[in-house]
Amino acid sequence: MNCPYCSFYDSKVIDSRDINDGIRRRRQCLKCGRRFTTYERLQPAGLFVMKKDERREEFNRDKLLAGIRKACEKRPLPSGTVEKMADDIEAELYRSGKLEVPSAIIGDMVMEKLKGLDHIAYIRFASVYREFTDITTLKEVVDALVGDEPALSPPKNQLPLLSAKELEELSKRRQSDDKAKSASLRNK
Ligand SMILES: [Zn+2]
């Protein structure tokens, strides 16, 4: 690593310590004498995702994050939840030691996590990921959720899920509630 100040190619290590998942080195430039810090981390081996059509592409955390974020849009989740979920899934995938993972497995991991977190986000993600083409498939997923309900201890802000129709009405109602709320805030 070249010196960030004078670009000289050589430096000596004056301090080295382990940090969580790497090594931090304090270095001194052999030409200008200024000090800088480098971090060394293990680069995980490339992980590939096998898509439904059998195409492979390199695992992309940003893409995973975008999918989860979209499903969680405007849901009352604590900040950082979505990032943590993507991190956890990424870590789990690398820990598995596999070089190739079917996209369906990753989708299932997201579904599993969303299920315990927020049912609306879960339904949204499922509808994209499972490519719902009709209301019957949607209803099946909702029914399965409702069937699972006693086993779960949903967060306080978890909305109860009834039928798809009721769900839709509920979301409409919430939207107008939100509008009313923001209108009343504005009037204050
Ligand atoms: Zn230098």
Tab-separated table of N, CA and C in Angstrom, residues 2-166:
chain	number	residue	atom	x	y	z
A	2	ASN	N	0.650	2.118	-0.960
A	2	ASN	CA	1.445	3.344	-1.044
A	2	ASN	C	1.037	4.350	0.034
A	3	CYS	N	1.993	5.160	0.429
A	3	CYS	CA	1.716	6.203	1.421
A	3	CYS	C	0.636	7.156	0.876
A	4	PRO	N	-0.424	7.433	1.664
A	4	PRO	CA	-1.497	8.310	1.170
A	4	PRO	C	-1.045	9.766	1.039
A	5	TYR	N	0.106	10.107	1.626
A	5	TYR	CA	0.565	11.501	1.580
A	5	TYR	C	1.533	11.744	0.435
A	6	CYS	N	2.539	10.843	0.307
A	6	CYS	CA	3.559	11.089	-0.716
A	6	CYS	C	3.629	9.978	-1.754
A	7	SER	N	2.781	8.968	-1.584
A	7	SER	CA	2.707	7.854	-2.537
A	7	SER	C	3.941	6.958	-2.558
A	8	PHE	N	4.802	7.101	-1.581
A	8	PHE	CA	5.969	6.213	-1.535
A	8	PHE	C	5.492	4.782	-1.319
A	9	TYR	N	6.221	3.827	-1.925
A	9	TYR	CA	5.713	2.447	-1.949
A	9	TYR	C	5.991	1.658	-0.677
A	10	ASP	N	6.858	2.163	0.197
A	10	ASP	CA	7.234	1.325	1.338
A	10	ASP	C	6.943	1.993	2.678
A	11	SER	N	6.549	1.162	3.629
A	11	SER	CA	6.267	1.672	4.976
A	11	SER	C	6.607	0.585	5.977
A	12	LYS	N	6.788	0.992	7.236
A	12	LYS	CA	7.004	-0.034	8.260
A	12	LYS	C	5.809	-0.078	9.200
A	13	VAL	N	5.560	-1.282	9.739
A	13	VAL	CA	4.437	-1.458	10.659
A	13	VAL	C	4.899	-1.073	12.053
A	14	ILE	N	4.215	-0.093	12.661
A	14	ILE	CA	4.628	0.298	14.014
A	14	ILE	C	3.694	-0.244	15.089
A	15	ASP	N	2.508	-0.690	14.659
A	15	ASP	CA	1.591	-1.300	15.622
A	15	ASP	C	0.624	-2.187	14.854
A	16	SER	N	0.248	-3.296	15.447
A	16	SER	CA	-0.619	-4.241	14.772
A	16	SER	C	-1.550	-4.870	15.801
A	17	ARG	N	-2.848	-4.788	15.537
A	17	ARG	CA	-3.742	-5.434	16.511
A	17	ARG	C	-4.934	-6.088	15.836
A	18	ASP	N	-5.409	-7.159	16.482
A	18	ASP	CA	-6.584	-7.861	15.974
A	18	ASP	C	-7.825	-7.039	16.268
A	19	ILE	N	-8.657	-6.874	15.262
A	19	ILE	CA	-9.984	-6.321	15.513
A	19	ILE	C	-10.956	-7.443	15.158
A	20	ASN	N	-12.249	-7.206	15.335
A	20	ASN	CA	-13.245	-8.285	15.202
A	20	ASN	C	-12.937	-9.311	14.118
A	21	ASP	N	-12.888	-8.830	12.885
A	21	ASP	CA	-12.748	-9.803	11.802
A	21	ASP	C	-11.561	-9.452	10.907
A	22	GLY	N	-10.537	-8.902	11.511
A	22	GLY	CA	-9.375	-8.563	10.701
A	22	GLY	C	-8.228	-8.045	11.543
A	23	ILE	N	-7.292	-7.399	10.876
A	23	ILE	CA	-6.133	-6.851	11.578
A	23	ILE	C	-5.981	-5.377	11.204
A	24	ARG	N	-5.722	-4.567	12.231
A	24	ARG	CA	-5.508	-3.149	12.014
A	24	ARG	C	-4.010	-2.902	12.157
A	25	ARG	N	-3.422	-2.247	11.160
A	25	ARG	CA	-1.982	-1.970	11.238
A	25	ARG	C	-1.725	-0.476	11.153
A	26	ARG	N	-0.924	0.008	12.085
A	26	ARG	CA	-0.494	1.398	12.061
A	26	ARG	C	0.844	1.398	11.340
A	27	ARG	N	0.964	2.202	10.310
A	27	ARG	CA	2.181	2.190	9.505
A	27	ARG	C	2.826	3.568	9.453
A	28	GLN	N	4.116	3.530	9.195
A	28	GLN	CA	4.837	4.789	9.020
A	28	GLN	C	5.566	4.765	7.687
A	29	CYS	N	5.370	5.822	6.923
A	29	CYS	CA	5.988	5.920	5.604
A	29	CYS	C	7.515	6.022	5.766
A	30	LEU	N	8.250	5.270	4.974
A	30	LEU	CA	9.710	5.269	5.083
A	30	LEU	C	10.333	6.483	4.402
A	31	LYS	N	9.511	7.227	3.651
A	31	LYS	CA	10.078	8.401	2.995
A	31	LYS	C	9.728	9.690	3.748
A	32	CYS	N	8.389	9.923	3.936
A	32	CYS	CA	7.996	11.190	4.563
A	32	CYS	C	7.781	11.052	6.072
A	33	GLY	N	7.739	9.820	6.540
A	33	GLY	CA	7.627	9.599	7.978
A	33	GLY	C	6.230	9.756	8.549
A	34	ARG	N	5.251	10.070	7.693
A	34	ARG	CA	3.898	10.229	8.227
A	34	ARG	C	3.256	8.866	8.480
A	35	ARG	N	2.255	8.893	9.358
A	35	ARG	CA	1.632	7.635	9.782
A	35	ARG	C	0.243	7.468	9.189
A	36	PHE	N	-0.098	6.252	8.893
A	36	PHE	CA	-1.455	5.950	8.414
A	36	PHE	C	-1.837	4.537	8.848
A	37	THR	N	-3.111	4.235	8.693
A	37	THR	CA	-3.623	2.956	9.201
A	37	THR	C	-4.179	2.108	8.066
A	38	THR	N	-3.892	0.836	8.101
A	38	THR	CA	-4.499	-0.069	7.116
A	38	THR	C	-5.268	-1.161	7.855
A	39	TYR	N	-6.283	-1.672	7.199
A	39	TYR	CA	-7.072	-2.777	7.748
A	39	TYR	C	-6.975	-3.954	6.797
A	40	GLU	N	-6.782	-5.101	7.380
A	40	GLU	CA	-6.719	-6.302	6.555
A	40	GLU	C	-7.888	-7.196	6.925
A	41	ARG	N	-8.644	-7.588	5.929
A	41	ARG	CA	-9.802	-8.451	6.184
A	41	ARG	C	-9.784	-9.638	5.243
A	42	LEU	N	-10.367	-10.720	5.716
A	42	LEU	CA	-10.479	-11.894	4.867
A	42	LEU	C	-11.536	-11.633	3.798
A	43	GLN	N	-11.192	-11.864	2.575
A	43	GLN	CA	-12.151	-11.718	1.486
A	43	GLN	C	-12.835	-13.067	1.284
A	44	PRO	N	-14.130	-13.129	1.544
A	44	PRO	CA	-14.779	-14.430	1.394
A	44	PRO	C	-14.727	-14.886	-0.074
A	45	ALA	N	-14.672	-16.194	-0.244
A	45	ALA	CA	-14.653	-16.731	-1.602
A	45	ALA	C	-15.949	-16.333	-2.292
A	46	GLY	N	-15.905	-16.158	-3.582
A	46	GLY	CA	-17.085	-15.760	-4.338
A	46	GLY	C	-18.241	-16.720	-4.110
A	47	LEU	N	-19.405	-16.143	-3.913
A	47	LEU	CA	-20.588	-16.959	-3.716
A	47	LEU	C	-21.510	-16.713	-4.907
A	48	PHE	N	-21.969	-17.791	-5.492
A	48	PHE	CA	-22.825	-17.621	-6.658
A	48	PHE	C	-24.260	-18.021	-6.359
A	49	VAL	N	-25.144	-17.315	-7.008
A	49	VAL	CA	-26.566	-17.593	-6.836
A	49	VAL	C	-27.070	-18.240	-8.117
A	50	MET	N	-27.730	-19.374	-7.957
A	50	MET	CA	-28.293	-20.029	-9.134
A	50	MET	C	-29.759	-19.652	-9.230
A	51	LYS	N	-30.106	-19.038	-10.343
A	51	LYS	CA	-31.462	-18.555	-10.508
A	51	LYS	C	-32.345	-19.663	-11.033
A	52	LYS	N	-33.642	-19.345	-11.069
A	52	LYS	CA	-34.607	-20.363	-11.487
A	52	LYS	C	-34.322	-20.883	-12.896
A	53	ASP	N	-33.857	-19.980	-13.764
A	53	ASP	CA	-33.577	-20.395	-15.139
A	53	ASP	C	-32.162	-20.963	-15.277
A	54	GLU	N	-31.548	-21.286	-14.107
A	54	GLU	CA	-30.233	-21.915	-14.040
A	54	GLU	C	-29.077	-21.002	-14.417
A	55	ARG	N	-29.385	-19.718	-14.634
A	55	ARG	CA	-28.275	-18.790	-14.816
A	55	ARG	C	-27.625	-18.554	-13.465
A	56	ARG	N	-26.321	-18.311	-13.479
A	56	ARG	CA	-25.631	-18.034	-12.228
A	56	ARG	C	-25.152	-16.595	-12.215
A	57	GLU	N	-25.281	-15.987	-11.061
A	57	GLU	CA	-24.668	-14.667	-10.940
A	57	GLU	C	-24.072	-14.543	-9.550
A	58	GLU	N	-23.070	-13.677	-9.448
A	58	GLU	CA	-22.399	-13.537	-8.169
A	58	GLU	C	-23.364	-12.941	-7.138
A	59	PHE	N	-23.284	-13.463	-5.920
A	59	PHE	CA	-24.144	-12.958	-4.855
A	59	PHE	C	-23.912	-11.466	-4.675
A	60	ASN	N	-25.002	-10.735	-4.558
A	60	ASN	CA	-24.912	-9.290	-4.465
A	60	ASN	C	-25.741	-8.810	-3.269
A	61	ARG	N	-25.034	-8.381	-2.219
A	61	ARG	CA	-25.708	-7.960	-0.991
A	61	ARG	C	-26.653	-6.790	-1.247
A	62	ASP	N	-26.244	-5.870	-2.120
A	62	ASP	CA	-27.065	-4.700	-2.401
A	62	ASP	C	-28.410	-5.084	-3.016
A	63	LYS	N	-28.345	-6.095	-3.850
A	63	LYS	CA	-29.564	-6.546	-4.502
A	63	LYS	C	-30.509	-7.172	-3.470
A	64	LEU	N	-29.933	-7.976	-2.599
A	64	LEU	CA	-30.704	-8.593	-1.523
A	64	LEU	C	-31.329	-7.500	-0.652
A	65	LEU	N	-30.505	-6.528	-0.311
A	65	LEU	CA	-30.942	-5.416	0.534
A	65	LEU	C	-32.088	-4.655	-0.128
A	66	ALA	N	-31.956	-4.411	-1.420
A	66	ALA	CA	-32.987	-3.665	-2.143
A	66	ALA	C	-34.323	-4.413	-2.112
A	67	GLY	N	-34.264	-5.729	-2.262
A	67	GLY	CA	-35.484	-6.541	-2.240
A	67	GLY	C	-36.175	-6.478	-0.890
A	68	ILE	N	-35.376	-6.602	0.172
A	68	ILE	CA	-35.941	-6.569	1.524
A	68	ILE	C	-36.480	-5.170	1.823
A	69	ARG	N	-35.691	-4.174	1.416
A	69	ARG	CA	-36.076	-2.786	1.686
A	69	ARG	C	-37.414	-2.455	1.037
A	70	LYS	N	-37.575	-2.934	-0.175
A	70	LYS	CA	-38.807	-2.669	-0.912
A	70	LYS	C	-40.007	-3.264	-0.172
A	71	ALA	N	-39.828	-4.502	0.296
A	71	ALA	CA	-40.923	-5.172	1.018
A	71	ALA	C	-41.242	-4.456	2.327
A	72	CYS	N	-40.229	-3.852	2.925
A	72	CYS	CA	-40.403	-3.231	4.245
A	72	CYS	C	-40.731	-1.744	4.167
A	73	GLU	N	-40.892	-1.254	2.952
A	73	GLU	CA	-41.114	0.171	2.759
A	73	GLU	C	-42.269	0.685	3.619
A	74	LYS	N	-42.021	1.747	4.347
A	74	LYS	CA	-43.027	2.411	5.175
A	74	LYS	C	-43.590	1.539	6.286
A	75	ARG	N	-42.964	0.413	6.560
A	75	ARG	CA	-43.411	-0.392	7.690
A	75	ARG	C	-42.740	0.138	8.955
A	76	PRO	N	-43.440	0.029	10.079
A	76	PRO	CA	-42.890	0.617	11.312
A	76	PRO	C	-41.790	-0.235	11.927
A	77	LEU	N	-40.687	-0.408	11.215
A	77	LEU	CA	-39.590	-1.237	11.726
A	77	LEU	C	-38.478	-0.343	12.274
A	78	PRO	N	-37.826	-0.792	13.333
A	78	PRO	CA	-36.720	0.008	13.882
A	78	PRO	C	-35.649	0.217	12.817
A	79	SER	N	-35.002	1.380	12.832
A	79	SER	CA	-34.002	1.636	11.808
A	79	SER	C	-32.851	0.645	11.950
A	80	GLY	N	-32.329	0.234	10.825
A	80	GLY	CA	-31.235	-0.727	10.845
A	80	GLY	C	-31.701	-2.177	10.730
A	81	THR	N	-33.015	-2.396	10.870
A	81	THR	CA	-33.547	-3.767	10.813
A	81	THR	C	-33.255	-4.433	9.471
A	82	VAL	N	-33.517	-3.666	8.416
A	82	VAL	CA	-33.367	-4.216	7.073
A	82	VAL	C	-31.897	-4.539	6.784
A	83	GLU	N	-31.004	-3.617	7.169
A	83	GLU	CA	-29.571	-3.831	6.952
A	83	GLU	C	-29.092	-5.047	7.738
A	84	LYS	N	-29.582	-5.157	8.960
A	84	LYS	CA	-29.148	-6.269	9.801
A	84	LYS	C	-29.608	-7.595	9.190
A	85	MET	N	-30.820	-7.578	8.641
A	85	MET	CA	-31.344	-8.797	8.034
A	85	MET	C	-30.471	-9.226	6.854
A	86	ALA	N	-30.108	-8.260	6.016
A	86	ALA	CA	-29.253	-8.564	4.870
A	86	ALA	C	-27.888	-9.081	5.350
A	87	ASP	N	-27.362	-8.439	6.397
A	87	ASP	CA	-26.073	-8.870	6.958
A	87	ASP	C	-26.154	-10.304	7.474
A	88	ASP	N	-27.231	-10.576	8.223
A	88	ASP	CA	-27.387	-11.916	8.803
A	88	ASP	C	-27.470	-12.978	7.720
A	89	ILE	N	-28.241	-12.671	6.682
A	89	ILE	CA	-28.407	-13.642	5.611
A	89	ILE	C	-27.083	-13.851	4.876
A	90	GLU	N	-26.388	-12.743	4.617
A	90	GLU	CA	-25.091	-12.850	3.944
A	90	GLU	C	-24.133	-13.710	4.775
A	91	ALA	N	-24.078	-13.420	6.074
A	91	ALA	CA	-23.176	-14.164	6.960
A	91	ALA	C	-23.543	-15.651	6.986
A	92	GLU	N	-24.850	-15.919	7.048
A	92	GLU	CA	-25.319	-17.303	7.060
A	92	GLU	C	-24.905	-18.039	5.786
A	93	LEU	N	-25.032	-17.331	4.661
A	93	LEU	CA	-24.685	-17.947	3.375
A	93	LEU	C	-23.197	-18.283	3.321
A	94	TYR	N	-22.371	-17.325	3.770
A	94	TYR	CA	-20.929	-17.573	3.732
A	94	TYR	C	-20.543	-18.666	4.721
A	95	ARG	N	-21.231	-18.662	5.865
A	95	ARG	CA	-20.940	-19.683	6.875
A	95	ARG	C	-21.254	-21.082	6.367
A	96	SER	N	-22.259	-21.169	5.505
A	96	SER	CA	-22.650	-22.491	5.003
A	96	SER	C	-21.509	-23.133	4.200
A	97	GLY	N	-20.565	-22.321	3.754
A	97	GLY	CA	-19.412	-22.840	3.039
A	97	GLY	C	-19.704	-23.249	1.607
A	98	LYS	N	-20.957	-23.051	1.183
A	98	LYS	CA	-21.310	-23.436	-0.195
A	98	LYS	C	-20.816	-22.369	-1.170
A	99	LEU	N	-20.482	-22.800	-2.374
A	99	LEU	CA	-20.009	-21.852	-3.373
A	99	LEU	C	-21.165	-21.384	-4.248
A	100	GLU	N	-22.247	-22.149	-4.175
A	100	GLU	CA	-23.383	-21.843	-5.032
A	100	GLU	C	-24.670	-22.107	-4.255
A	101	VAL	N	-25.555	-21.142	-4.273
A	101	VAL	CA	-26.807	-21.280	-3.527
A	101	VAL	C	-27.965	-20.962	-4.459
A	102	PRO	N	-28.992	-21.817	-4.491
A	102	PRO	CA	-30.151	-21.492	-5.331
A	102	PRO	C	-30.842	-20.235	-4.815
A	103	SER	N	-31.313	-19.393	-5.715
A	103	SER	CA	-31.959	-18.145	-5.294
A	103	SER	C	-33.172	-18.447	-4.408
A	104	ALA	N	-33.788	-19.609	-4.621
A	104	ALA	CA	-34.969	-19.973	-3.820
A	104	ALA	C	-34.617	-20.097	-2.343
A	105	ILE	N	-33.407	-20.575	-2.060
A	105	ILE	CA	-32.980	-20.722	-0.655
A	105	ILE	C	-32.881	-19.342	-0.006
A	106	ILE	N	-32.296	-18.417	-0.748
A	106	ILE	CA	-32.140	-17.059	-0.205
A	106	ILE	C	-33.513	-16.424	0.007
A	107	GLY	N	-34.398	-16.623	-0.976
A	107	GLY	CA	-35.758	-16.106	-0.844
A	107	GLY	C	-36.443	-16.679	0.386
A	108	ASP	N	-36.257	-17.971	0.610
A	108	ASP	CA	-36.873	-18.613	1.776
A	108	ASP	C	-36.315	-18.052	3.084
A	109	MET	N	-35.010	-17.751	3.063
A	109	MET	CA	-34.391	-17.187	4.273
A	109	MET	C	-35.007	-15.825	4.591
A	110	VAL	N	-35.210	-15.029	3.542
A	110	VAL	CA	-35.820	-13.711	3.748
A	110	VAL	C	-37.241	-13.883	4.273
A	111	MET	N	-38.001	-14.779	3.643
A	111	MET	CA	-39.391	-15.019	4.048
A	111	MET	C	-39.455	-15.422	5.517
A	112	GLU	N	-38.557	-16.324	5.887
A	112	GLU	CA	-38.538	-16.839	7.255
A	112	GLU	C	-38.325	-15.691	8.254
A	113	LYS	N	-37.414	-14.797	7.906
A	113	LYS	CA	-37.118	-13.684	8.814
A	113	LYS	C	-38.255	-12.656	8.837
A	114	LEU	N	-38.813	-12.374	7.667
A	114	LEU	CA	-39.896	-11.394	7.610
A	114	LEU	C	-41.135	-11.895	8.335
A	115	LYS	N	-41.326	-13.198	8.287
A	115	LYS	CA	-42.494	-13.807	8.906
A	115	LYS	C	-42.542	-13.497	10.403
A	116	GLY	N	-41.394	-13.526	11.039
A	116	GLY	CA	-41.353	-13.260	12.471
A	116	GLY	C	-41.291	-11.773	12.794
A	117	LEU	N	-41.264	-10.955	11.747
A	117	LEU	CA	-40.995	-9.534	11.946
A	117	LEU	C	-42.187	-8.662	11.600
A	118	ASP	N	-42.676	-8.868	10.377
A	118	ASP	CA	-43.753	-8.006	9.914
A	118	ASP	C	-44.522	-8.719	8.801
A	119	HIS	N	-45.782	-8.992	9.086
A	119	HIS	CA	-46.560	-9.789	8.136
A	119	HIS	C	-46.839	-9.079	6.819
A	120	ILE	N	-46.989	-7.781	6.868
A	120	ILE	CA	-47.244	-7.053	5.626
A	120	ILE	C	-46.014	-7.124	4.719
A	121	ALA	N	-44.845	-6.902	5.312
A	121	ALA	CA	-43.607	-7.002	4.543
A	121	ALA	C	-43.449	-8.416	3.996
A	122	TYR	N	-43.832	-9.379	4.804
A	122	TYR	CA	-43.764	-10.784	4.394
A	122	TYR	C	-44.621	-11.038	3.153
A	123	ILE	N	-45.862	-10.565	3.209
A	123	ILE	CA	-46.775	-10.755	2.073
A	123	ILE	C	-46.247	-10.047	0.827
A	124	ARG	N	-45.746	-8.842	1.030
A	124	ARG	CA	-45.207	-8.093	-0.116
A	124	ARG	C	-44.046	-8.844	-0.744
A	125	PHE	N	-43.134	-9.306	0.106
A	125	PHE	CA	-41.968	-10.004	-0.425
A	125	PHE	C	-42.408	-11.279	-1.135
A	126	ALA	N	-43.318	-11.996	-0.486
A	126	ALA	CA	-43.801	-13.247	-1.063
A	126	ALA	C	-44.447	-13.018	-2.422
A	127	SER	N	-45.178	-11.913	-2.541
A	127	SER	CA	-45.907	-11.701	-3.788
A	127	SER	C	-44.959	-11.438	-4.948
A	128	VAL	N	-43.806	-10.858	-4.654
A	128	VAL	CA	-42.821	-10.638	-5.715
A	128	VAL	C	-42.030	-11.918	-5.965
A	129	TYR	N	-41.561	-12.489	-4.873
A	129	TYR	CA	-40.660	-13.622	-4.948
A	129	TYR	C	-41.360	-14.881	-5.461
A	130	ARG	N	-42.561	-15.101	-4.984
A	130	ARG	CA	-43.310	-16.280	-5.440
A	130	ARG	C	-44.079	-15.969	-6.718
A	131	GLU	N	-43.956	-14.747	-7.196
A	131	GLU	CA	-44.604	-14.315	-8.436
A	131	GLU	C	-46.087	-14.656	-8.457
A	132	PHE	N	-46.790	-14.137	-7.471
A	132	PHE	CA	-48.230	-14.376	-7.428
A	132	PHE	C	-48.864	-13.883	-8.709
A	133	THR	N	-49.631	-14.749	-9.338
A	133	THR	CA	-50.309	-14.313	-10.553
A	133	THR	C	-51.801	-14.223	-10.327
A	134	ASP	N	-52.247	-14.769	-9.206
A	134	ASP	CA	-53.676	-14.667	-8.931
A	134	ASP	C	-53.908	-14.552	-7.431
A	135	ILE	N	-55.105	-14.212	-7.096
A	135	ILE	CA	-55.451	-13.959	-5.705
A	135	ILE	C	-55.447	-15.255	-4.888
A	136	THR	N	-55.634	-16.390	-5.564
A	136	THR	CA	-55.677	-17.675	-4.855
A	136	THR	C	-54.345	-17.961	-4.176
A	137	THR	N	-53.258	-17.744	-4.910
A	137	THR	CA	-51.932	-17.987	-4.335
A	137	THR	C	-51.690	-17.059	-3.159
A	138	LEU	N	-52.110	-15.817	-3.327
A	138	LEU	CA	-51.952	-14.840	-2.254
A	138	LEU	C	-52.729	-15.301	-1.022
A	139	LYS	N	-53.949	-15.771	-1.270
A	139	LYS	CA	-54.803	-16.205	-0.166
A	139	LYS	C	-54.164	-17.397	0.562
A	140	GLU	N	-53.561	-18.294	-0.203
A	140	GLU	CA	-52.913	-19.458	0.405
A	140	GLU	C	-51.828	-19.032	1.391
A	141	VAL	N	-51.033	-18.046	0.945
A	141	VAL	CA	-49.932	-17.577	1.800
A	141	VAL	C	-50.486	-16.899	3.053
A	142	VAL	N	-51.536	-16.097	2.847
A	142	VAL	CA	-52.146	-15.411	3.985
A	142	VAL	C	-52.756	-16.437	4.937
A	143	ASP	N	-53.453	-17.420	4.373
A	143	ASP	CA	-54.056	-18.468	5.205
A	143	ASP	C	-52.989	-19.200	6.012
A	144	ALA	N	-51.872	-19.489	5.347
A	144	ALA	CA	-50.788	-20.196	6.033
A	144	ALA	C	-50.258	-19.356	7.193
A	145	LEU	N	-50.183	-18.047	6.950
A	145	LEU	CA	-49.721	-17.131	8.006
A	145	LEU	C	-50.669	-17.163	9.189
A	146	VAL	N	-51.961	-17.066	8.881
A	146	VAL	CA	-52.968	-17.036	9.935
A	146	VAL	C	-52.941	-18.356	10.701
A	147	GLY	N	-52.728	-19.442	9.964
A	147	GLY	CA	-52.626	-20.756	10.594
A	147	GLY	C	-51.447	-20.842	11.544
A	148	ASP	N	-50.384	-20.116	11.205
A	148	ASP	CA	-49.158	-20.135	12.016
A	148	ASP	C	-49.254	-19.226	13.230
A	149	GLU	N	-50.233	-18.387	13.198
A	149	GLU	CA	-50.301	-17.280	14.145
A	149	GLU	C	-50.045	-17.663	15.608
A	150	PRO	N	-50.699	-18.710	16.132
A	150	PRO	CA	-50.509	-18.988	17.568
A	150	PRO	C	-49.063	-19.325	17.911
A	151	ALA	N	-48.343	-19.891	16.948
A	151	ALA	CA	-46.962	-20.287	17.215
A	151	ALA	C	-46.022	-19.090	17.255
A	152	LEU	N	-46.486	-17.995	16.684
A	152	LEU	CA	-45.622	-16.816	16.618
A	152	LEU	C	-45.916	-15.875	17.770
A	153	SER	N	-44.939	-15.149	18.168
A	153	SER	CA	-45.233	-14.035	19.071
A	153	SER	C	-44.903	-12.757	18.328
A	154	PRO	N	-45.878	-12.270	17.578
A	154	PRO	CA	-45.612	-11.117	16.708
A	154	PRO	C	-45.308	-9.868	17.516
A	155	PRO	N	-44.527	-8.966	16.944
A	155	PRO	CA	-44.256	-7.708	17.621
A	155	PRO	C	-45.561	-6.959	17.854
A	156	LYS	N	-45.527	-6.009	18.774
A	156	LYS	CA	-46.734	-5.272	19.132
A	156	LYS	C	-47.391	-4.601	17.936
A	157	ASN	N	-46.547	-4.158	17.001
A	157	ASN	CA	-47.125	-3.426	15.876
A	157	ASN	C	-47.562	-4.343	14.732
A	158	GLN	N	-47.544	-5.656	15.002
A	158	GLN	CA	-47.944	-6.606	13.965
A	158	GLN	C	-49.430	-6.445	13.660
A	159	LEU	N	-49.753	-6.287	12.414
A	159	LEU	CA	-51.161	-6.193	12.060
A	159	LEU	C	-51.740	-7.593	11.947
A	160	PRO	N	-52.970	-7.767	12.411
A	160	PRO	CA	-53.583	-9.079	12.241
A	160	PRO	C	-53.900	-9.304	10.767
A	161	LEU	N	-53.727	-10.507	10.314
A	161	LEU	CA	-54.011	-10.788	8.912
A	161	LEU	C	-55.289	-11.587	8.809
A	162	LEU	N	-56.169	-11.068	7.992
A	162	LEU	CA	-57.423	-11.779	7.817
A	162	LEU	C	-57.452	-12.283	6.384
A	163	SER	N	-58.468	-11.965	5.656
A	163	SER	CA	-58.464	-12.392	4.260
A	163	SER	C	-57.744	-11.346	3.421
A	164	ALA	N	-57.450	-11.730	2.192
A	164	ALA	CA	-56.749	-10.805	1.309
A	164	ALA	C	-57.580	-9.537	1.105
A	165	LYS	N	-58.886	-9.734	1.018
A	165	LYS	CA	-59.771	-8.598	0.789
A	165	LYS	C	-59.719	-7.648	1.990
A	166	GLU	N	-59.818	-8.239	3.156
A	166	GLU	CA	-59.763	-7.432	4.373
A	166	GLU	C	-58.411	-6.735	4.498
